[in-house]
């Protein structure tokens, strides 16, 4: 009887243990959040995997990124990063994978493409993950705002950027007796005339190299109060205000004949045109610096902020962010990665060689880029730059603008008619796509 009683008591105790255990679980028997192995749990047997995708870059940049990832892995052994380079048709691949539910947890996103993906609701808002230590105010505002949705939420943190600056040939300036680069657009045209060298009817050196495309001219449209698209996403640049800024570009080419595009002199882009000394000045980005230093070693050049237009400072900004897939499997681990890559430590390593500029003001100051003889002008433009984006309809707007603006630039159509045609055609296509 005593043995039977002991067995009964043991059975009762075991039943109680099972009941208590069951009460601690919900959702069909799954462990509660407090019991589940978290991505950062030191007791986790295997590290949580986070997939990261980006496009290809130079070997030097790939080496820097790998260094940052190695540093992250050393500090976060509980997270394993699987990095993939998508070499061709990057956005097409990303969009296809998003549709198929196979997109990476974290991936690069250009500001140009950001409005479209934000509108499609495929990105994770990051505001809820941010802690005070992350220091959002340290980011250059135009770069951060480029990845905000209409709801005011942040969908990406910018990893780097480049603005446009005026590159000028120091030797040509000295030979022409010009002491300083132009500060206003009026001065730019005057100096361009002095620097243009002719041999009869043929121009051997243009004062300024130009890029007649929307990505480089958006800030010129805005200089007199114009805009590229309206609130509904329709093209809106064909106005007297928009035309006034663009006329400065076209007139210097057709009337002054002191400016030209790279193809006019057999060059592929502005940096090559400038390096070959077929233009005394060009307006280019940070990417031109390592190119010029390695390709044209004897070239003496300087940089300055883009001259003011209508008394206003202006330039373009090209920026890329790390974003999180809304369907990421391990969001806390994905945020860990994003916060390190765009945090002060990770960003310092990534931008340390100057191939890209840090979007954090403190990092730019720590690396000395704000005082750098060549990069200082690019950093100075970050606070007032216009990011290269204008809503999800920008690809349609851009294609039509570029087609017609080149016609105006080369004298095949008047600027007024070219802009009118571009706007009407773009808006028909936008309407048809809705």
Short mmCIF file of C-alpha atoms in Angstrom, two decimals, residues 61-431:
data_model
loop_
_atom_site.label_atom_id
_atom_site.label_comp_id
_atom_site.label_asym_id
_atom_site.label_seq_id
_atom_site.Cartn_x
_atom_site.Cartn_y
_atom_site.Cartn_z
CA UNK A 61 35.41 48.70 -52.54
CA UNK A 62 34.58 45.00 -52.30
CA UNK A 63 37.59 44.56 -50.03
CA UNK A 64 36.39 47.38 -47.78
CA UNK A 65 32.89 45.93 -47.55
CA UNK A 66 34.28 42.53 -46.67
CA UNK A 67 36.38 44.17 -43.96
CA UNK A 68 33.25 45.75 -42.46
CA UNK A 69 31.38 42.44 -42.62
CA UNK A 70 34.29 40.64 -40.96
CA UNK A 71 34.32 43.23 -38.18
CA UNK A 72 30.58 42.78 -37.71
CA UNK A 73 30.90 38.99 -37.57
CA UNK A 74 33.66 39.25 -34.96
CA UNK A 75 31.46 41.43 -32.76
CA UNK A 76 28.30 39.42 -33.42
CA UNK A 77 29.14 35.71 -33.59
CA UNK A 78 25.45 34.90 -33.18
CA UNK A 79 24.67 36.34 -36.65
CA UNK A 80 26.02 34.83 -39.85
CA UNK A 81 25.96 37.10 -42.91
CA UNK A 82 25.52 35.51 -46.31
CA UNK A 83 26.57 38.14 -48.85
CA UNK A 84 25.63 38.01 -52.52
CA UNK A 85 26.71 40.25 -55.40
CA UNK A 86 24.04 40.71 -58.06
CA UNK A 87 26.20 41.74 -60.99
CA UNK A 88 23.59 42.31 -63.72
CA UNK A 89 20.10 43.84 -63.81
CA UNK A 90 20.21 44.43 -60.07
CA UNK A 91 16.77 46.00 -59.55
CA UNK A 92 15.07 43.57 -61.92
CA UNK A 93 16.47 40.68 -59.88
CA UNK A 94 15.48 42.27 -56.56
CA UNK A 95 11.96 43.03 -57.72
CA UNK A 96 11.48 39.52 -59.12
CA UNK A 97 12.66 37.99 -55.85
CA UNK A 98 10.40 40.27 -53.82
CA UNK A 99 7.42 39.08 -55.83
CA UNK A 100 8.48 35.47 -55.42
CA UNK A 101 9.14 35.75 -51.69
CA UNK A 102 12.85 35.00 -52.14
CA UNK A 103 14.38 38.44 -51.66
CA UNK A 104 17.36 38.91 -49.32
CA UNK A 105 16.80 40.10 -45.77
CA UNK A 106 18.89 43.24 -46.34
CA UNK A 107 19.83 44.85 -49.64
CA UNK A 108 21.14 48.00 -51.32
CA UNK A 109 18.52 50.46 -52.56
CA UNK A 110 19.26 53.53 -54.66
CA UNK A 111 17.31 56.68 -53.80
CA UNK A 112 16.05 56.74 -57.39
CA UNK A 113 14.21 53.44 -56.83
CA UNK A 114 13.19 53.99 -53.19
CA UNK A 115 9.78 55.69 -53.68
CA UNK A 116 8.54 52.84 -55.85
CA UNK A 117 9.42 50.08 -53.37
CA UNK A 118 8.16 52.09 -50.40
CA UNK A 119 4.84 52.58 -52.17
CA UNK A 120 4.60 48.84 -52.86
CA UNK A 121 4.85 48.14 -49.11
CA UNK A 122 7.64 45.58 -49.44
CA UNK A 123 10.11 47.29 -47.10
CA UNK A 124 10.23 47.13 -43.31
CA UNK A 125 9.88 50.51 -41.51
CA UNK A 126 12.97 50.90 -39.36
CA UNK A 127 11.83 53.55 -36.87
CA UNK A 128 10.81 50.97 -34.27
CA UNK A 129 14.27 49.42 -34.18
CA UNK A 130 16.19 52.65 -33.61
CA UNK A 131 17.71 53.43 -30.22
CA UNK A 132 19.01 56.84 -29.09
CA UNK A 133 22.59 55.56 -29.39
CA UNK A 134 22.10 55.11 -33.14
CA UNK A 135 21.93 58.93 -33.41
CA UNK A 136 19.69 59.63 -36.40
CA UNK A 137 20.48 63.36 -36.23
CA UNK A 138 24.06 62.57 -37.26
CA UNK A 139 22.93 61.77 -40.82
CA UNK A 140 22.94 64.44 -43.52
CA UNK A 141 19.24 65.36 -43.72
CA UNK A 142 18.77 65.21 -47.53
CA UNK A 143 20.24 61.70 -47.64
CA UNK A 144 18.09 60.44 -44.77
CA UNK A 145 14.92 62.06 -46.12
CA UNK A 146 15.43 60.30 -49.44
CA UNK A 147 14.37 57.06 -47.76
CA UNK A 148 11.33 58.34 -45.89
CA UNK A 149 7.85 57.41 -47.03
CA UNK A 150 4.81 59.65 -47.29
CA UNK A 151 3.87 58.29 -43.87
CA UNK A 152 6.99 59.90 -42.42
CA UNK A 153 8.59 56.56 -41.57
CA UNK A 154 12.20 55.70 -42.39
CA UNK A 155 12.62 52.71 -44.70
CA UNK A 156 16.38 52.79 -45.13
CA UNK A 157 19.54 54.31 -43.73
CA UNK A 158 21.96 55.74 -46.31
CA UNK A 159 25.35 54.06 -46.41
CA UNK A 160 27.14 56.67 -48.54
CA UNK A 161 26.60 59.39 -51.14
CA UNK A 162 28.14 61.78 -53.58
CA UNK A 163 27.11 65.29 -54.47
CA UNK A 164 28.26 67.21 -57.54
CA UNK A 165 31.08 69.75 -57.38
CA UNK A 166 32.91 71.96 -59.85
CA UNK A 167 36.20 70.42 -61.00
CA UNK A 168 38.65 72.92 -62.48
CA UNK A 169 42.04 72.70 -64.19
CA UNK A 170 44.51 74.64 -62.06
CA UNK A 171 47.08 75.07 -64.83
CA UNK A 172 44.51 76.49 -67.26
CA UNK A 173 43.21 78.84 -64.58
CA UNK A 174 46.73 80.10 -63.89
CA UNK A 175 47.50 80.61 -67.59
CA UNK A 176 44.29 82.63 -68.00
CA UNK A 177 45.07 84.71 -64.91
CA UNK A 178 42.05 83.42 -63.00
CA UNK A 179 42.72 83.33 -59.27
CA UNK A 180 39.60 81.60 -57.95
CA UNK A 181 36.89 79.26 -59.23
CA UNK A 182 33.52 80.91 -60.00
CA UNK A 183 31.10 81.38 -57.13
CA UNK A 184 28.02 82.32 -59.21
CA UNK A 185 26.64 81.07 -62.51
CA UNK A 186 27.28 84.47 -64.06
CA UNK A 187 30.95 84.15 -63.12
CA UNK A 188 30.96 80.61 -64.49
CA UNK A 189 29.92 81.81 -67.93
CA UNK A 190 32.46 84.65 -67.90
CA UNK A 191 35.30 82.35 -66.86
CA UNK A 192 34.19 79.71 -69.38
CA UNK A 193 34.64 82.27 -72.14
CA UNK A 194 38.17 83.07 -70.96
CA UNK A 195 39.12 79.41 -70.78
CA UNK A 196 37.69 78.35 -74.16
CA UNK A 197 40.49 77.92 -76.71
CA UNK A 198 39.78 78.07 -80.44
CA UNK A 199 41.80 77.23 -83.52
CA UNK A 200 39.89 79.02 -86.23
CA UNK A 201 36.34 77.71 -86.20
CA UNK A 202 37.33 74.66 -84.21
CA UNK A 203 37.19 74.63 -80.41
CA UNK A 204 40.15 72.78 -78.89
CA UNK A 205 39.26 73.34 -75.25
CA UNK A 206 35.82 74.20 -73.91
CA UNK A 207 35.46 76.26 -70.78
CA UNK A 208 32.86 73.87 -69.37
CA UNK A 209 31.86 70.27 -69.93
CA UNK A 210 28.12 69.66 -69.51
CA UNK A 211 25.82 66.66 -69.07
CA UNK A 212 22.42 67.38 -70.69
CA UNK A 213 20.36 64.94 -68.63
CA UNK A 214 17.80 65.22 -65.86
CA UNK A 215 20.02 63.54 -63.24
CA UNK A 216 22.45 66.47 -63.53
CA UNK A 217 19.97 69.28 -64.23
CA UNK A 218 17.20 68.76 -61.67
CA UNK A 219 18.63 71.41 -59.36
CA UNK A 220 18.76 73.86 -62.29
CA UNK A 221 15.00 73.39 -62.77
CA UNK A 222 14.47 74.16 -59.08
CA UNK A 223 16.72 77.23 -59.04
CA UNK A 224 13.94 79.57 -60.18
CA UNK A 225 11.06 77.75 -58.48
CA UNK A 226 10.41 75.00 -61.01
CA UNK A 227 9.76 71.37 -60.17
CA UNK A 228 10.09 68.04 -61.93
CA UNK A 229 6.80 66.38 -60.89
CA UNK A 230 3.64 67.52 -59.13
CA UNK A 231 1.89 66.00 -56.11
CA UNK A 232 0.16 63.39 -58.28
CA UNK A 233 3.43 62.27 -59.86
CA UNK A 234 2.84 63.90 -63.24
CA UNK A 235 5.67 65.71 -65.05
CA UNK A 236 5.62 69.43 -64.28
CA UNK A 237 8.92 70.85 -65.55
CA UNK A 238 7.55 72.64 -68.65
CA UNK A 239 6.99 75.98 -66.93
CA UNK A 240 8.66 79.39 -67.29
CA UNK A 241 10.36 78.79 -63.92
CA UNK A 242 11.71 75.38 -64.94
CA UNK A 243 12.78 76.62 -68.35
CA UNK A 244 14.72 79.58 -66.95
CA UNK A 245 17.30 77.42 -65.18
CA UNK A 246 17.67 75.01 -68.09
CA UNK A 247 18.12 77.89 -70.54
CA UNK A 248 21.40 78.73 -68.80
CA UNK A 249 22.72 75.31 -69.80
CA UNK A 250 21.46 75.37 -73.39
CA UNK A 251 22.47 78.98 -74.08
CA UNK A 252 26.05 78.43 -72.96
CA UNK A 253 26.30 75.62 -75.50
CA UNK A 254 24.42 77.13 -78.45
CA UNK A 255 24.95 80.87 -78.00
CA UNK A 256 28.18 81.28 -76.04
CA UNK A 257 29.75 78.17 -77.59
CA UNK A 258 31.92 77.85 -74.48
CA UNK A 259 30.41 74.57 -73.25
CA UNK A 260 29.92 71.13 -74.75
CA UNK A 261 28.91 67.61 -73.84
CA UNK A 262 31.50 64.78 -73.74
CA UNK A 263 30.38 63.22 -77.03
CA UNK A 264 31.18 66.49 -78.81
CA UNK A 265 34.88 65.87 -78.17
CA UNK A 266 34.90 62.08 -78.41
CA UNK A 267 34.80 61.43 -74.67
CA UNK A 268 32.56 58.99 -72.84
CA UNK A 269 31.75 61.13 -69.80
CA UNK A 270 32.63 64.38 -68.07
CA UNK A 271 35.55 62.96 -66.09
CA UNK A 272 37.24 61.68 -69.24
CA UNK A 273 36.58 64.97 -71.06
CA UNK A 274 38.17 66.86 -68.18
CA UNK A 275 41.07 64.45 -67.79
CA UNK A 276 41.89 64.73 -71.50
CA UNK A 277 41.92 68.51 -70.95
CA UNK A 278 39.24 69.11 -73.54
CA UNK A 279 37.26 71.01 -70.90
CA UNK A 280 38.74 73.35 -68.32
CA UNK A 281 35.84 72.72 -65.91
CA UNK A 282 33.22 70.03 -65.38
CA UNK A 283 30.55 69.40 -62.78
CA UNK A 284 31.10 65.86 -61.50
CA UNK A 285 30.84 63.68 -58.39
CA UNK A 286 33.20 62.08 -55.91
CA UNK A 287 33.70 59.12 -58.26
CA UNK A 288 35.77 61.37 -60.56
CA UNK A 289 38.52 61.90 -57.96
CA UNK A 290 40.05 58.38 -57.87
CA UNK A 291 39.51 58.10 -61.63
CA UNK A 292 41.42 61.30 -62.39
CA UNK A 293 44.16 60.56 -59.87
CA UNK A 294 44.82 57.10 -61.33
CA UNK A 295 44.22 57.78 -65.04
CA UNK A 296 45.63 61.29 -65.44
CA UNK A 297 48.42 61.41 -62.88
CA UNK A 298 49.92 64.67 -64.17
CA UNK A 299 46.63 66.59 -64.09
CA UNK A 300 46.52 69.41 -61.55
CA UNK A 301 42.95 70.02 -60.53
CA UNK A 302 40.86 71.42 -57.72
CA UNK A 303 37.23 71.34 -56.69
CA UNK A 304 34.74 73.95 -55.51
CA UNK A 305 31.06 74.01 -54.66
CA UNK A 306 28.75 74.30 -57.66
CA UNK A 307 28.26 78.02 -58.44
CA UNK A 308 25.03 79.52 -57.14
CA UNK A 309 22.08 79.92 -59.51
CA UNK A 310 19.65 82.77 -58.91
CA UNK A 311 21.50 83.47 -55.66
CA UNK A 312 20.81 79.95 -54.36
CA UNK A 313 23.17 77.12 -53.58
CA UNK A 314 22.31 73.89 -55.34
CA UNK A 315 23.68 70.53 -56.36
CA UNK A 316 22.55 66.95 -56.83
CA UNK A 317 23.03 64.05 -54.41
CA UNK A 318 23.25 60.38 -55.34
CA UNK A 319 22.78 58.10 -52.36
CA UNK A 320 22.18 54.43 -51.55
CA UNK A 321 20.71 52.88 -48.40
CA UNK A 322 20.57 49.54 -46.68
CA UNK A 323 16.92 48.48 -46.42
CA UNK A 324 15.17 45.52 -44.82
CA UNK A 325 12.83 43.17 -46.64
CA UNK A 326 9.41 43.34 -44.97
CA UNK A 327 9.34 39.52 -45.10
CA UNK A 328 12.83 39.08 -43.64
CA UNK A 329 12.93 35.92 -41.56
CA UNK A 330 15.13 37.27 -38.77
CA UNK A 331 14.34 40.97 -38.46
CA UNK A 332 16.20 41.64 -35.23
CA UNK A 333 19.36 40.13 -36.67
CA UNK A 334 18.81 42.03 -39.94
CA UNK A 335 18.55 45.28 -37.98
CA UNK A 336 21.73 44.40 -36.11
CA UNK A 337 23.50 44.22 -39.45
CA UNK A 338 21.97 47.44 -40.83
CA UNK A 339 22.71 49.36 -37.65
CA UNK A 340 26.37 48.31 -37.78
CA UNK A 341 26.83 48.98 -41.49
CA UNK A 342 25.32 52.46 -41.16
CA UNK A 343 26.57 53.09 -37.63
CA UNK A 344 29.60 55.24 -36.91
CA UNK A 345 32.07 52.39 -36.62
CA UNK A 346 31.02 50.46 -39.71
CA UNK A 347 30.61 53.57 -41.83
CA UNK A 348 34.07 54.80 -40.85
CA UNK A 349 35.65 51.61 -42.18
CA UNK A 350 33.51 51.56 -45.34
CA UNK A 351 34.30 55.17 -46.33
CA UNK A 352 37.86 55.34 -44.97
CA UNK A 353 39.51 55.31 -48.42
CA UNK A 354 37.32 58.06 -49.84
CA UNK A 355 35.75 55.98 -52.62
CA UNK A 356 32.38 56.93 -51.09
CA UNK A 357 31.48 59.74 -48.72
CA UNK A 358 29.98 59.04 -45.26
CA UNK A 359 26.40 60.12 -44.75
CA UNK A 360 27.15 60.69 -41.06
CA UNK A 361 28.50 64.17 -40.35
CA UNK A 362 30.60 62.95 -37.44
CA UNK A 363 32.33 60.33 -39.59
CA UNK A 364 33.07 62.85 -42.34
CA UNK A 365 34.65 65.13 -39.74
CA UNK A 366 36.60 62.30 -38.09
CA UNK A 367 38.03 61.20 -41.45
CA UNK A 368 38.78 64.81 -42.36
CA UNK A 369 36.69 64.80 -45.54
CA UNK A 370 34.97 68.07 -44.63
CA UNK A 371 38.38 69.78 -44.75
CA UNK A 372 39.86 67.70 -47.56
CA UNK A 373 41.18 69.85 -50.46
CA UNK A 374 39.26 67.80 -53.03
CA UNK A 375 36.34 66.31 -51.11
CA UNK A 376 35.52 69.29 -48.89
CA UNK A 377 33.39 70.92 -51.58
CA UNK A 378 31.42 67.70 -52.08
CA UNK A 379 30.79 67.36 -48.33
CA UNK A 380 29.76 71.02 -48.10
CA UNK A 381 27.03 70.42 -50.67
CA UNK A 382 25.46 67.57 -48.72
CA UNK A 383 23.33 69.79 -46.49
CA UNK A 384 21.52 71.53 -49.38
CA UNK A 385 21.68 68.92 -52.16
CA UNK A 386 18.68 67.66 -54.11
CA UNK A 387 18.58 63.84 -53.97
CA UNK A 388 18.18 62.13 -57.32
CA UNK A 389 14.57 61.04 -56.92
CA UNK A 390 11.10 62.36 -57.65
CA UNK A 391 8.57 59.69 -56.82
CA UNK A 392 7.76 56.34 -58.48
CA UNK A 393 7.03 57.92 -61.89
CA UNK A 394 10.57 59.32 -62.26
CA UNK A 395 11.77 56.63 -64.71
CA UNK A 396 9.06 57.65 -67.20
CA UNK A 397 9.65 61.35 -66.60
CA UNK A 398 13.42 60.97 -66.95
CA UNK A 399 13.31 59.05 -70.23
CA UNK A 400 11.06 61.60 -71.91
CA UNK A 401 12.94 64.59 -70.51
CA UNK A 402 16.32 63.27 -71.63
CA UNK A 403 15.11 62.48 -75.15
CA UNK A 404 13.72 65.97 -75.72
CA UNK A 405 16.29 67.99 -73.75
CA UNK A 406 19.11 66.65 -75.93
CA UNK A 407 17.16 67.88 -78.98
CA UNK A 408 17.02 71.36 -77.44
CA UNK A 409 20.67 71.20 -76.38
CA UNK A 410 21.81 70.35 -79.91
CA UNK A 411 19.57 72.97 -81.53
CA UNK A 412 17.13 70.56 -83.18
CA UNK A 413 14.19 72.03 -81.24
CA UNK A 414 13.49 75.09 -79.13
CA UNK A 415 13.76 74.56 -75.40
CA UNK A 416 10.12 75.56 -74.90
CA UNK A 417 8.83 73.07 -77.45
CA UNK A 418 11.16 70.31 -76.27
CA UNK A 419 10.01 70.61 -72.67
CA UNK A 420 6.36 70.78 -73.70
CA UNK A 421 6.67 67.64 -75.83
CA UNK A 422 8.56 65.78 -73.11
CA UNK A 423 6.01 66.67 -70.45
CA UNK A 424 2.96 65.79 -72.55
CA UNK A 425 4.41 62.46 -73.66
CA UNK A 426 5.50 61.53 -70.14
CA UNK A 427 2.09 62.32 -68.66
CA UNK A 428 0.29 60.25 -71.31
CA UNK A 429 2.50 57.30 -70.40
CA UNK A 430 1.96 57.85 -66.68
CA UNK A 431 -1.80 58.02 -67.18
#
